[in-house]
mmCIF file of C-alpha atoms in Angstrom:
data_model
loop_
_atom_site.group_PDB
_atom_site.id
_atom_site.type_symbol
_atom_site.label_atom_id
_atom_site.label_comp_id
_atom_site.label_asym_id
_atom_site.label_seq_id
_atom_site.Cartn_x
_atom_site.Cartn_y
_atom_site.Cartn_z
ATOM 1 C CA UNK A 286 46.321 -28.795 8.760
ATOM 2 C CA UNK A 287 43.150 -27.283 10.257
ATOM 3 C CA UNK A 288 41.701 -26.488 6.811
ATOM 4 C CA UNK A 289 42.262 -30.071 5.687
ATOM 5 C CA UNK A 290 40.560 -31.472 8.790
ATOM 6 C CA UNK A 291 37.725 -28.919 8.568
ATOM 7 C CA UNK A 292 37.116 -29.519 4.913
ATOM 8 C CA UNK A 293 36.919 -33.276 5.412
ATOM 9 C CA UNK A 294 34.548 -32.776 8.305
ATOM 10 C CA UNK A 295 32.462 -30.261 6.393
ATOM 11 C CA UNK A 296 32.148 -32.539 3.423
ATOM 12 C CA UNK A 297 31.073 -35.369 5.661
ATOM 13 C CA UNK A 298 28.532 -33.210 7.482
ATOM 14 C CA UNK A 299 27.009 -31.738 4.355
ATOM 15 C CA UNK A 300 27.294 -34.447 1.661
ATOM 16 C CA UNK A 301 27.707 -37.857 3.240
ATOM 17 C CA UNK A 302 24.878 -39.700 4.945
ATOM 18 C CA UNK A 303 25.947 -39.698 8.608
ATOM 19 C CA UNK A 304 23.819 -39.772 11.711
ATOM 20 C CA UNK A 305 22.986 -36.446 13.269
ATOM 21 C CA UNK A 306 25.132 -34.174 11.084
ATOM 22 C CA UNK A 307 24.130 -31.054 13.023
ATOM 23 C CA UNK A 308 25.196 -32.670 16.292
ATOM 24 C CA UNK A 309 28.730 -33.221 14.897
ATOM 25 C CA UNK A 310 28.888 -29.637 13.573
ATOM 26 C CA UNK A 311 27.697 -28.293 16.915
ATOM 27 C CA UNK A 312 30.131 -30.481 18.830
ATOM 28 C CA UNK A 313 33.124 -29.050 17.007
ATOM 29 C CA UNK A 314 31.803 -25.495 16.767
ATOM 30 C CA UNK A 315 30.938 -25.409 20.518
ATOM 31 C CA UNK A 316 34.696 -24.870 21.037
ATOM 32 C CA UNK A 317 34.181 -21.224 20.126
ATOM 33 C CA UNK A 318 31.583 -20.604 22.807
ATOM 34 C CA UNK A 319 34.214 -20.332 25.525
ATOM 35 C CA UNK A 320 37.078 -17.865 25.020
ATOM 36 C CA UNK A 321 40.432 -19.682 24.630
ATOM 37 C CA UNK A 322 41.964 -17.648 27.441
ATOM 38 C CA UNK A 323 39.749 -19.537 29.908
ATOM 39 C CA UNK A 324 41.451 -22.826 29.177
ATOM 40 C CA UNK A 325 45.010 -21.567 28.719
ATOM 41 C CA UNK A 326 46.003 -22.425 32.356
ATOM 42 C CA UNK A 327 44.583 -26.005 32.272
ATOM 43 C CA UNK A 328 46.145 -26.400 28.788
ATOM 44 C CA UNK A 329 49.489 -25.176 30.212
ATOM 45 C CA UNK A 330 49.316 -27.643 33.105
ATOM 46 C CA UNK A 331 48.347 -30.512 30.775
ATOM 47 C CA UNK A 332 51.202 -29.628 28.362
ATOM 48 C CA UNK A 333 53.631 -29.680 31.297
ATOM 49 C CA UNK A 334 52.410 -33.015 32.509
ATOM 50 C CA UNK A 335 52.361 -34.697 29.091
ATOM 51 C CA UNK A 336 55.651 -33.176 27.860
ATOM 52 C CA UNK A 337 54.303 -30.972 25.085
ATOM 53 C CA UNK A 338 55.422 -27.763 26.772
ATOM 54 C CA UNK A 339 57.927 -25.789 24.629
ATOM 55 C CA UNK A 340 57.640 -28.160 21.679
ATOM 56 C CA UNK A 341 56.678 -27.726 18.005
ATOM 57 C CA UNK A 342 54.096 -30.478 18.284
ATOM 58 C CA UNK A 343 52.375 -28.731 21.161
ATOM 59 C CA UNK A 344 52.075 -25.492 19.206
ATOM 60 C CA UNK A 345 50.807 -27.239 16.103
ATOM 61 C CA UNK A 346 48.165 -29.051 18.109
ATOM 62 C CA UNK A 347 47.142 -25.886 19.853
ATOM 63 C CA UNK A 348 46.864 -23.742 16.727
ATOM 64 C CA UNK A 349 45.065 -26.592 14.836
ATOM 65 C CA UNK A 350 42.525 -27.023 17.633
ATOM 66 C CA UNK A 351 41.869 -23.282 17.753
ATOM 67 C CA UNK A 352 41.486 -22.978 13.934
ATOM 68 C CA UNK A 353 39.261 -25.964 13.200
ATOM 69 C CA UNK A 354 35.880 -24.581 14.471
ATOM 70 C CA UNK A 355 35.968 -21.416 12.298
ATOM 71 C CA UNK A 356 37.315 -23.346 9.281
ATOM 72 C CA UNK A 357 34.574 -25.942 9.709
ATOM 73 C CA UNK A 358 31.936 -23.203 9.874
ATOM 74 C CA UNK A 359 33.181 -21.671 6.615
ATOM 75 C CA UNK A 360 33.763 -24.893 4.819
ATOM 76 C CA UNK A 361 30.345 -26.235 5.809
ATOM 77 C CA UNK A 362 28.702 -23.248 4.194
ATOM 78 C CA UNK A 363 30.876 -23.596 1.132
ATOM 79 C CA UNK A 364 30.190 -27.298 0.672
ATOM 80 C CA UNK A 365 26.459 -26.700 1.011
ATOM 81 C CA UNK A 366 26.526 -24.381 -2.035
ATOM 82 C CA UNK A 367 27.745 -27.169 -4.337
ATOM 83 C CA UNK A 368 24.718 -28.481 -6.210
ATOM 84 C CA UNK A 369 23.711 -32.081 -5.600
ATOM 85 C CA UNK A 370 23.425 -32.617 -9.305
ATOM 86 C CA UNK A 371 27.142 -32.146 -9.850
ATOM 87 C CA UNK A 372 28.008 -34.685 -7.138
ATOM 88 C CA UNK A 373 25.304 -37.097 -8.362
ATOM 89 C CA UNK A 374 26.771 -36.897 -11.917
ATOM 90 C CA UNK A 375 30.190 -37.752 -10.618
ATOM 91 C CA UNK A 376 28.694 -40.586 -8.568
ATOM 92 C CA UNK A 377 26.951 -41.964 -11.634
ATOM 93 C CA UNK A 378 30.340 -41.902 -13.379
ATOM 94 C CA UNK A 379 31.627 -44.206 -10.685
ATOM 95 C CA UNK A 380 33.312 -41.814 -8.263
ATOM 96 C CA UNK A 381 33.645 -42.824 -4.654
ATOM 97 C CA UNK A 382 33.124 -40.490 -1.738
ATOM 98 C CA UNK A 383 36.878 -39.705 -1.625
ATOM 99 C CA UNK A 384 36.915 -38.969 -5.329
ATOM 100 C CA UNK A 385 33.935 -36.713 -4.995
ATOM 101 C CA UNK A 386 35.739 -34.796 -2.362
ATOM 102 C CA UNK A 387 39.151 -34.678 -3.988
ATOM 103 C CA UNK A 388 38.330 -34.300 -7.654
ATOM 104 C CA UNK A 389 34.962 -32.539 -7.648
ATOM 105 C CA UNK A 390 34.370 -30.516 -4.482
ATOM 106 C CA UNK A 391 37.888 -29.261 -3.714
ATOM 107 C CA UNK A 392 38.559 -27.770 -7.104
ATOM 108 C CA UNK A 393 35.209 -25.920 -6.998
ATOM 109 C CA UNK A 394 36.041 -24.482 -3.582
ATOM 110 C CA UNK A 395 39.720 -23.502 -4.099
ATOM 111 C CA UNK A 396 38.983 -19.724 -3.688
ATOM 112 C CA UNK A 397 37.134 -20.277 -0.417
ATOM 113 C CA UNK A 398 39.965 -22.481 0.868
ATOM 114 C CA UNK A 399 42.478 -19.685 0.071
ATOM 115 C CA UNK A 400 40.358 -17.090 1.886
ATOM 116 C CA UNK A 401 39.857 -19.419 4.857
ATOM 117 C CA UNK A 402 43.575 -19.980 5.043
ATOM 118 C CA UNK A 403 44.173 -16.231 5.052
ATOM 119 C CA UNK A 404 41.650 -15.756 7.858
ATOM 120 C CA UNK A 405 43.201 -18.573 9.857
ATOM 121 C CA UNK A 406 46.653 -17.067 9.427
ATOM 122 C CA UNK A 407 45.370 -13.748 10.758
ATOM 123 C CA UNK A 408 43.625 -15.478 13.676
ATOM 124 C CA UNK A 409 46.756 -17.497 14.623
ATOM 125 C CA UNK A 410 48.956 -14.460 14.431
ATOM 126 C CA UNK A 411 46.763 -12.681 16.931
ATOM 127 C CA UNK A 412 47.182 -15.473 19.453
ATOM 128 C CA UNK A 413 50.651 -14.373 20.452
ATOM 129 C CA UNK A 414 49.992 -14.629 24.181
ATOM 130 C CA UNK A 415 49.249 -18.324 23.889
ATOM 131 C CA UNK A 416 52.554 -18.889 22.171
ATOM 132 C CA UNK A 417 54.315 -16.970 24.929
ATOM 133 C CA UNK A 418 52.661 -19.111 27.572
ATOM 134 C CA UNK A 419 53.150 -22.521 25.827
ATOM 135 C CA UNK A 420 56.769 -22.006 24.710
ATOM 136 C CA UNK A 421 58.529 -20.457 27.642
ATOM 137 C CA UNK A 422 58.615 -17.154 25.830
ATOM 138 C CA UNK A 423 60.196 -18.515 22.651
ATOM 139 C CA UNK A 424 63.850 -18.692 21.748
ATOM 140 C CA UNK A 425 65.346 -15.669 23.436
ATOM 141 C CA UNK A 426 63.613 -12.536 22.174
ATOM 142 C CA UNK A 427 62.794 -13.937 18.748
ATOM 143 C CA UNK A 428 59.053 -14.273 19.431
ATOM 144 C CA UNK A 429 58.714 -11.287 21.725
ATOM 145 C CA UNK A 430 56.752 -8.281 20.579
ATOM 146 C CA UNK A 431 57.937 -4.811 21.483
ATOM 147 C CA UNK A 432 55.896 -4.214 24.579
ATOM 148 C CA UNK A 433 56.987 -7.590 26.116
ATOM 149 C CA UNK A 434 60.590 -6.878 25.211
ATOM 150 C CA UNK A 435 60.509 -3.432 26.854
ATOM 151 C CA UNK A 436 58.916 -4.878 29.975
ATOM 152 C CA UNK A 437 61.408 -7.765 30.185
ATOM 153 C CA UNK A 438 64.371 -5.416 29.730
ATOM 154 C CA UNK A 439 62.940 -3.078 32.373
ATOM 155 C CA UNK A 440 62.414 -5.879 34.890
ATOM 156 C CA UNK A 441 65.698 -7.664 34.342
ATOM 157 C CA UNK A 442 67.759 -4.461 34.275
ATOM 158 C CA UNK A 443 68.268 -3.939 38.062
ATOM 159 C CA UNK A 444 64.484 -4.086 38.752
ATOM 160 C CA UNK A 445 63.511 -0.842 37.056
ATOM 161 C CA UNK A 446 59.814 -1.617 37.146
ATOM 162 C CA UNK A 447 58.802 2.006 36.873
ATOM 163 C CA UNK A 448 60.590 2.397 33.508
ATOM 164 C CA UNK A 449 58.956 -0.714 32.194
ATOM 165 C CA UNK A 450 55.579 0.416 33.329
ATOM 166 C CA UNK A 451 56.032 3.889 31.731
ATOM 167 C CA UNK A 452 57.276 2.440 28.442
ATOM 168 C CA UNK A 453 54.544 -0.293 28.045
#
């Protein structure tokens, strides 16, 4: 979902005539200036108030918002490598902006989209702590990595904190 949004945004920023394209790129990319750990607590409180805590929709929105800036950065660079002549030829043939995107630009950038998807998968798999915070720890121990599981067993088993600290 993030790659789709980012590729649409990158195409608009690089190939369509919009006002202040760099401003829109900087606005989206400025989300990477602050580490996401700094807004986890306000996000947790907002999710609690809105009712997105411990829901699939909440996780999809979080991971999409985290992934869009990097995807936009990569896709903006990729779309800028497509020559204007190719797009102008398609426009002369009667292609609309959507057809330029769908039938000309996307097939040319398929390898870059696959690599971006791979990088985003790696990024989202590293954000395990956010999933722990926003989903009440997941269903049982299904989403718990080994160090959290050892710590939880050590704490819940008659308060053996020292064993949990030694194991983690």
